[in-house]
GROMACS .gro file of C-alpha atoms in nm:
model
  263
    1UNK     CA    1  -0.515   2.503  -0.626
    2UNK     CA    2  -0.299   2.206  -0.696
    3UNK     CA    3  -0.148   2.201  -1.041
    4UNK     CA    4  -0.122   1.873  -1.219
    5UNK     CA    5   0.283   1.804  -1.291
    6UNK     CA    6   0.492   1.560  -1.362
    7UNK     CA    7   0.498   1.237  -1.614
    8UNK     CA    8   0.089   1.251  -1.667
    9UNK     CA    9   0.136   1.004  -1.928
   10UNK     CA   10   0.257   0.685  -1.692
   11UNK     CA   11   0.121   0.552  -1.332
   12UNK     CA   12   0.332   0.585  -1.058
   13UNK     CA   13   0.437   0.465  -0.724
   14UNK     CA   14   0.618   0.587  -0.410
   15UNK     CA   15   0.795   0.424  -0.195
   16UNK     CA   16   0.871   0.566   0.182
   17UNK     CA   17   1.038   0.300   0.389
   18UNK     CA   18   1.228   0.365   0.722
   19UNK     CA   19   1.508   0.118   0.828
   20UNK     CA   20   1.707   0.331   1.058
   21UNK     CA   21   1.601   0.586   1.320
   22UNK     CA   22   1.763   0.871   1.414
   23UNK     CA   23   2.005   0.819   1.728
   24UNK     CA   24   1.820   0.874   2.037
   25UNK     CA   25   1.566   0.750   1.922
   26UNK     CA   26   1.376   0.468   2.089
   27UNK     CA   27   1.227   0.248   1.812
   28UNK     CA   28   1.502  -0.075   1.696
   29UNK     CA   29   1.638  -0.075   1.351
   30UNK     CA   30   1.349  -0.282   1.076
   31UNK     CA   31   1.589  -0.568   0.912
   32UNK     CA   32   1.416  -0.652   0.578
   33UNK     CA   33   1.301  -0.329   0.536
   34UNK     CA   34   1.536  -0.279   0.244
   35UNK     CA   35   1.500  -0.553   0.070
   36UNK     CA   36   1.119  -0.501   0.056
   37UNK     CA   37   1.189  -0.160  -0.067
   38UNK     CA   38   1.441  -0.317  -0.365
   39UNK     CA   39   1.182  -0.565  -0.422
   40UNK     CA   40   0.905  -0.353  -0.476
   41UNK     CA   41   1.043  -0.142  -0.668
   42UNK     CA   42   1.174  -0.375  -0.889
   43UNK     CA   43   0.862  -0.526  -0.980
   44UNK     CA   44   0.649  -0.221  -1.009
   45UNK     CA   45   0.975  -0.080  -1.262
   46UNK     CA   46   0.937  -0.432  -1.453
   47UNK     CA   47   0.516  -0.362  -1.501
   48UNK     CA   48   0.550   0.005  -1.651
   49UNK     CA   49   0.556   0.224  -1.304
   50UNK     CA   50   0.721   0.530  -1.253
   51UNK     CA   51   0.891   0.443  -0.930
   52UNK     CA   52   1.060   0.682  -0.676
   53UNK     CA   53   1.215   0.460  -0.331
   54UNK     CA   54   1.263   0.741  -0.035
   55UNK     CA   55   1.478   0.634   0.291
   56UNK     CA   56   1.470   0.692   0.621
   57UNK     CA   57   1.300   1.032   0.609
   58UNK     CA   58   1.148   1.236   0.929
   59UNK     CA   59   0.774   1.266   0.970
   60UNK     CA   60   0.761   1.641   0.781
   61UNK     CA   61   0.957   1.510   0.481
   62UNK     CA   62   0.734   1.248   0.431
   63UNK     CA   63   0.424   1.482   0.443
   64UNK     CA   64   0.621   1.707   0.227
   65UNK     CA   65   0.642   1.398  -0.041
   66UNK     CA   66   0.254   1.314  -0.024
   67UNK     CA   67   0.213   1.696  -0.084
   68UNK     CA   68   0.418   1.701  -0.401
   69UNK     CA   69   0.303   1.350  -0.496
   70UNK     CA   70  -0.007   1.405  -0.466
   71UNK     CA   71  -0.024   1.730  -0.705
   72UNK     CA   72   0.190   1.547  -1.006
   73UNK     CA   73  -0.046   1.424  -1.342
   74UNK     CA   74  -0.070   1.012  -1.357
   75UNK     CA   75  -0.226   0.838  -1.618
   76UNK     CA   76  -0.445   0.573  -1.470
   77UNK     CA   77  -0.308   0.503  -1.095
   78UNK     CA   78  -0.096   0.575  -0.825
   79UNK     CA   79   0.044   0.335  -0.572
   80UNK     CA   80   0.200   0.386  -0.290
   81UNK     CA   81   0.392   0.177   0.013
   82UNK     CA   82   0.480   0.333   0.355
   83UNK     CA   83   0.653   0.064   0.555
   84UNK     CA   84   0.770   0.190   0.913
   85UNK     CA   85   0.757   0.113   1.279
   86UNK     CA   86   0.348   0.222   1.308
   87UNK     CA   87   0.031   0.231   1.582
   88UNK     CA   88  -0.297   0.226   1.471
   89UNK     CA   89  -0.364   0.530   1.252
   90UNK     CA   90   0.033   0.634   1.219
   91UNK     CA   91   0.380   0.552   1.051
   92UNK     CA   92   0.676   0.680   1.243
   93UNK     CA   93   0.947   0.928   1.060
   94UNK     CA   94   1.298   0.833   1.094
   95UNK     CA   95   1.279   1.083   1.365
   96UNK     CA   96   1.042   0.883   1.578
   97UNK     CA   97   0.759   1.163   1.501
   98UNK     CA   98   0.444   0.993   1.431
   99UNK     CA   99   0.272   1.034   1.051
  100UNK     CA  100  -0.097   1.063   1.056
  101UNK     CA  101  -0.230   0.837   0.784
  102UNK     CA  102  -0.518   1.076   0.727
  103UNK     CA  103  -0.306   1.380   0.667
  104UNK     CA  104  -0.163   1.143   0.357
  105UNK     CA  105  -0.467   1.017   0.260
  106UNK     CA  106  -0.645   1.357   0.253
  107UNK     CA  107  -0.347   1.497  -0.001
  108UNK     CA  108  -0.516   1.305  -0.259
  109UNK     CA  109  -0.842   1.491  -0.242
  110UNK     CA  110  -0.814   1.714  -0.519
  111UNK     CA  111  -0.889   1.783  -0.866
  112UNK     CA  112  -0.550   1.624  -0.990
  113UNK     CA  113  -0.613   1.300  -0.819
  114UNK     CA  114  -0.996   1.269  -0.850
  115UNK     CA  115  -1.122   0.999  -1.083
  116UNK     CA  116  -0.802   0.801  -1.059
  117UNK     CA  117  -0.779   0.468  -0.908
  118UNK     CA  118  -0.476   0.487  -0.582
  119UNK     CA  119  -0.358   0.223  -0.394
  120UNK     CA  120  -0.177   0.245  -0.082
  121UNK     CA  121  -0.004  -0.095   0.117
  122UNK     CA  122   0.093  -0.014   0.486
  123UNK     CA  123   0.338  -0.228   0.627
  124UNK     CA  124   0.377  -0.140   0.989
  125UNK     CA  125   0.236  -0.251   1.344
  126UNK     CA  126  -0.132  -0.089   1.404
  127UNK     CA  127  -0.067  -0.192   1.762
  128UNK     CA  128   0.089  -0.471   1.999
  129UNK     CA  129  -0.133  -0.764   1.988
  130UNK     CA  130   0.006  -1.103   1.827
  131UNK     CA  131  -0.220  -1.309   1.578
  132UNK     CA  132  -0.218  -1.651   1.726
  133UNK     CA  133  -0.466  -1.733   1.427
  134UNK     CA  134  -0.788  -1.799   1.629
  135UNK     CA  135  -1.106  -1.546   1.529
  136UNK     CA  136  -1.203  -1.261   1.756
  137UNK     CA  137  -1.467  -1.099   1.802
  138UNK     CA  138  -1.342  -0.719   1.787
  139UNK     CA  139  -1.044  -0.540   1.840
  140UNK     CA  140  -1.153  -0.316   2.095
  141UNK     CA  141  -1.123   0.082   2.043
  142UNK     CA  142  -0.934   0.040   1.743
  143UNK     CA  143  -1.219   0.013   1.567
  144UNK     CA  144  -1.265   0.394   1.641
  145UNK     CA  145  -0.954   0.511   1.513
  146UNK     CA  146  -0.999   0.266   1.167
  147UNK     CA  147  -1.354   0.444   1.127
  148UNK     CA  148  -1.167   0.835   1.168
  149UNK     CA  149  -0.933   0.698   0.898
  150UNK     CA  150  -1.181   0.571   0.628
  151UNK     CA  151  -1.335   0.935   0.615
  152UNK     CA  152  -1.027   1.050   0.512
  153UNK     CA  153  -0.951   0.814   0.243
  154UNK     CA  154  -1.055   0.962  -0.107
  155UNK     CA  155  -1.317   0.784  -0.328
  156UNK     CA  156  -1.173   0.529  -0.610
  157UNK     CA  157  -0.921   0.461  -0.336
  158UNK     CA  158  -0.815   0.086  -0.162
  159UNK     CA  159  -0.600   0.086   0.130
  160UNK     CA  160  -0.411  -0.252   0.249
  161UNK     CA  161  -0.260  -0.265   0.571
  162UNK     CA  162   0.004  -0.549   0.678
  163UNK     CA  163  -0.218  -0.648   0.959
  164UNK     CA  164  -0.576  -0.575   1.158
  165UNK     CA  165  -0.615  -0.290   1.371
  166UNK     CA  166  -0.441  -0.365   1.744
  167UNK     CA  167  -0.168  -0.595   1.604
  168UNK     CA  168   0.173  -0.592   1.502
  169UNK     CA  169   0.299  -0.623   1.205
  170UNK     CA  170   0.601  -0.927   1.105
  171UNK     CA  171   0.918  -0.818   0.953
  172UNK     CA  172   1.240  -1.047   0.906
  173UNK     CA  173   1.561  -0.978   0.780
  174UNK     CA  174   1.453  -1.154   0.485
  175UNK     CA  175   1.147  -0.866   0.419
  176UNK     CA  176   0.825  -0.885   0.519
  177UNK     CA  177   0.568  -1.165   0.426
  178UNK     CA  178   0.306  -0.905   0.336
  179UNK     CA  179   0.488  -0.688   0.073
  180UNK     CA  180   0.702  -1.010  -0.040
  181UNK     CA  181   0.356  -1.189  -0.124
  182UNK     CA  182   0.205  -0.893  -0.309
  183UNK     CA  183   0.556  -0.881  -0.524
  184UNK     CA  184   0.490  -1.270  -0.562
  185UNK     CA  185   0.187  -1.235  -0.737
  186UNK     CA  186   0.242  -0.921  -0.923
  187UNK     CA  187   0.548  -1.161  -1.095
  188UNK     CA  188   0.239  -1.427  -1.223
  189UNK     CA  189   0.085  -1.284  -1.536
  190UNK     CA  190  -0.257  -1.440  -1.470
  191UNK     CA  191  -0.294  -1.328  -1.130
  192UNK     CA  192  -0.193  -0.986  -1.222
  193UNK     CA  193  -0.491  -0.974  -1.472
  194UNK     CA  194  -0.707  -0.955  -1.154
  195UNK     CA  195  -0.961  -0.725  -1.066
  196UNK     CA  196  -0.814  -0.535  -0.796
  197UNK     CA  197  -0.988  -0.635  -0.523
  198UNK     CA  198  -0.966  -1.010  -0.616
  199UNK     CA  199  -0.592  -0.979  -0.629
  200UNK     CA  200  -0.564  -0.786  -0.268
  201UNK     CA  201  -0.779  -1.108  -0.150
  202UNK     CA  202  -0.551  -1.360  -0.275
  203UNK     CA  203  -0.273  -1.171  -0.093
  204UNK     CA  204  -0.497  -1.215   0.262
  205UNK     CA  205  -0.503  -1.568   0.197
  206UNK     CA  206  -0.181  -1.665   0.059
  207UNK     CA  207  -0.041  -1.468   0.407
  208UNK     CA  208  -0.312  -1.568   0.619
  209UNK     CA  209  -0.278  -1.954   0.538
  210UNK     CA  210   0.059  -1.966   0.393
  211UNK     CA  211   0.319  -1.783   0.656
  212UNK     CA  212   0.375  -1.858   1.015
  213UNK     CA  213   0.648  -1.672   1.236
  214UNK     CA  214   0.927  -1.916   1.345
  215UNK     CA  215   1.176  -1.811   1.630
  216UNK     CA  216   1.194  -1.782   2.011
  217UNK     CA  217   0.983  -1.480   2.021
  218UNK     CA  218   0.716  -1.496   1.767
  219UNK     CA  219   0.694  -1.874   1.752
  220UNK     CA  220   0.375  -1.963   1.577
  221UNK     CA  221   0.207  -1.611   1.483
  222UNK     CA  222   0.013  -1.585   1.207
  223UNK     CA  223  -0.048  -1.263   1.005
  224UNK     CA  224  -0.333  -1.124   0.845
  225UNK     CA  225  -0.357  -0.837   0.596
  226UNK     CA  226  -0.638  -0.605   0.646
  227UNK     CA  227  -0.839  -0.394   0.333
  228UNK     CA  228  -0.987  -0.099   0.308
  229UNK     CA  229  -1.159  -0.024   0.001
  230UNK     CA  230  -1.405   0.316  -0.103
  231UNK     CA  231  -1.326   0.222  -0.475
  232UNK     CA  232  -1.641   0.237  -0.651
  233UNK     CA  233  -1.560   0.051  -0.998
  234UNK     CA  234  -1.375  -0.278  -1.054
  235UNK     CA  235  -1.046  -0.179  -1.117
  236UNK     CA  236  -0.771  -0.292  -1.313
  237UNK     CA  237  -0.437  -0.167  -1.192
  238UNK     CA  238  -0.171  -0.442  -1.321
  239UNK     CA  239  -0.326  -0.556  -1.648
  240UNK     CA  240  -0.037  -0.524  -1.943
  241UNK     CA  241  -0.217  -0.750  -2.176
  242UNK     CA  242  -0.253  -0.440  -2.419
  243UNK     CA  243  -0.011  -0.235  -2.577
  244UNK     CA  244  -0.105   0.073  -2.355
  245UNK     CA  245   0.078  -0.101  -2.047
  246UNK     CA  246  -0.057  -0.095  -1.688
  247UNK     CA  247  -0.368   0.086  -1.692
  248UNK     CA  248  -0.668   0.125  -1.441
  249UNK     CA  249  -0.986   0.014  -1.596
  250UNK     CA  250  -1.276  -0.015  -1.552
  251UNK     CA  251  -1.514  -0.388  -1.616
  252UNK     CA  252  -1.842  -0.314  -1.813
  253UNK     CA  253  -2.158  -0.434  -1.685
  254UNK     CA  254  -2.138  -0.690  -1.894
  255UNK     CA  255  -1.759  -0.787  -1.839
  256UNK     CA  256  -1.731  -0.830  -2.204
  257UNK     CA  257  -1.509  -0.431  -2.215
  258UNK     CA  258  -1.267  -0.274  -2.037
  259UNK     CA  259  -1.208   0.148  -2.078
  260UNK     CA  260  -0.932   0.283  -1.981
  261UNK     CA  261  -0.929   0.482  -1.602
  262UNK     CA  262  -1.220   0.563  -1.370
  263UNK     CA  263  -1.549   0.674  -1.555
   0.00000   0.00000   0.00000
């Protein structure tokens, strides 16, 4: 059994992102990768998180993270980014091995973790389709895949990915829209007062209707962030309006109360 460790008294958030590969290797270099890591952790630092940034790490020390991660104490929350070259249902190590999303997400079924609100953001490609910003009806046998992966995400537990399953995900040197939005709005002290899934739909819209891809190659795309949500109160993840800090909590019935973490 899992032993709770670590700083139980704050929330935390990881941060895996892979820039480089190894050499031989045949996935390209991510530019912007970086500065979305530096970014992020900034602003999560700034709002009261514990914050540890991992680089460029193979596909068994990332698992190995998750593992450890995953049996540390948090107060309220957890939050973490994985931002990689990706296909639908995977992250790719530095050394081009793919990470199973559901391996990660099923670390956080235990005691230690249960009743505590986790976020995870996924900023990689979940296949090779390009969002020319026109609706679809499906996305063909992705779907499958998407379904395998919401039985392994825990209860009280929202996942956002970049993009929809079958498309790739835009990065620029400059970062990528999705993560650079959701630091954006974190940095606005109303927005952050959000329930949690009212704040992760602001982020679809302000990338969905704000950001098109310039360039020879990706010349008009569009993006669209995708959620995946088996929370099962309204949470409250980046609320510092009380001396406490960031807490998760949890809106009354009435709306009128907030207590803190998932009851």
């Amino acid at each position: 059994m899992l032993q709770p460790t670590g700083h139980a008294d704050q929330n935390r958030a990881v941060v895996v992102s892979v820039a480089r590969f190894y050499p031989g290797v045949s996935l390209t270099k991510r530019p912007g990768a970086e500065r979305d890591a530096k970014k992020i952790h900034k602003t999560l630092r700034k709002l009261g998180f514990r914050v540890k940034l991992h680089s460029d790490l193979s596909s068994e020390e990332i698992y190995q993270v998750f593992r450890e991660e995953s049996g540390r104490g948090v107060k309220d929350c957890f939050l973490a980014v994985l931002s990689s070259h990706g296909e639908e249902g995977c992250v790719f190590g530095a050394d081009g091995i793919p990470v199973q999303l559901s391996r990660i997400f099923t670390c956080f079924k235990n005691p230690t973790m249960d009743r505590k609100a986790k976020l995870f953001l996924i900023q990689a490609c979940r296949g090779g389709d390009l969002d020319d910003g026109v609706e679809v009806d499906s996305a063909g046998d992705a779907a499958d895949g998407s379904f395998t992966q919401y039985l392994s995400v825990p209860v009280d537990t929202a996942v956002m990915y970049a993009t929809a399953p079958g498309y790739g995900a835009i990065m620029s040197p400059l970062g990528s829209v999705f993560l650079q939005t959701f630091c954006a709005l974190l940095e606005d002290e109303d927005l952050r007062r959000l329930e949690l899934t009212r704040l992760l739909t602001r982020l679809s819209h302000q990338v969905a209707f704000t950001f098109q891809a310039r360039g020879r190659l990706l010349d008009g795309k569009k993006a669209m962030p995708c959620l995946l949500s088996r929370l099962t109160r309204e949470v409250f993840l980046f609320d510092s309006s009380k001396d406490a800090g960031i807490s998760a909590m949890i809106g009354s019935e009435n709306g009128r109360t907030r207590t803190p973490s998932i009851s």
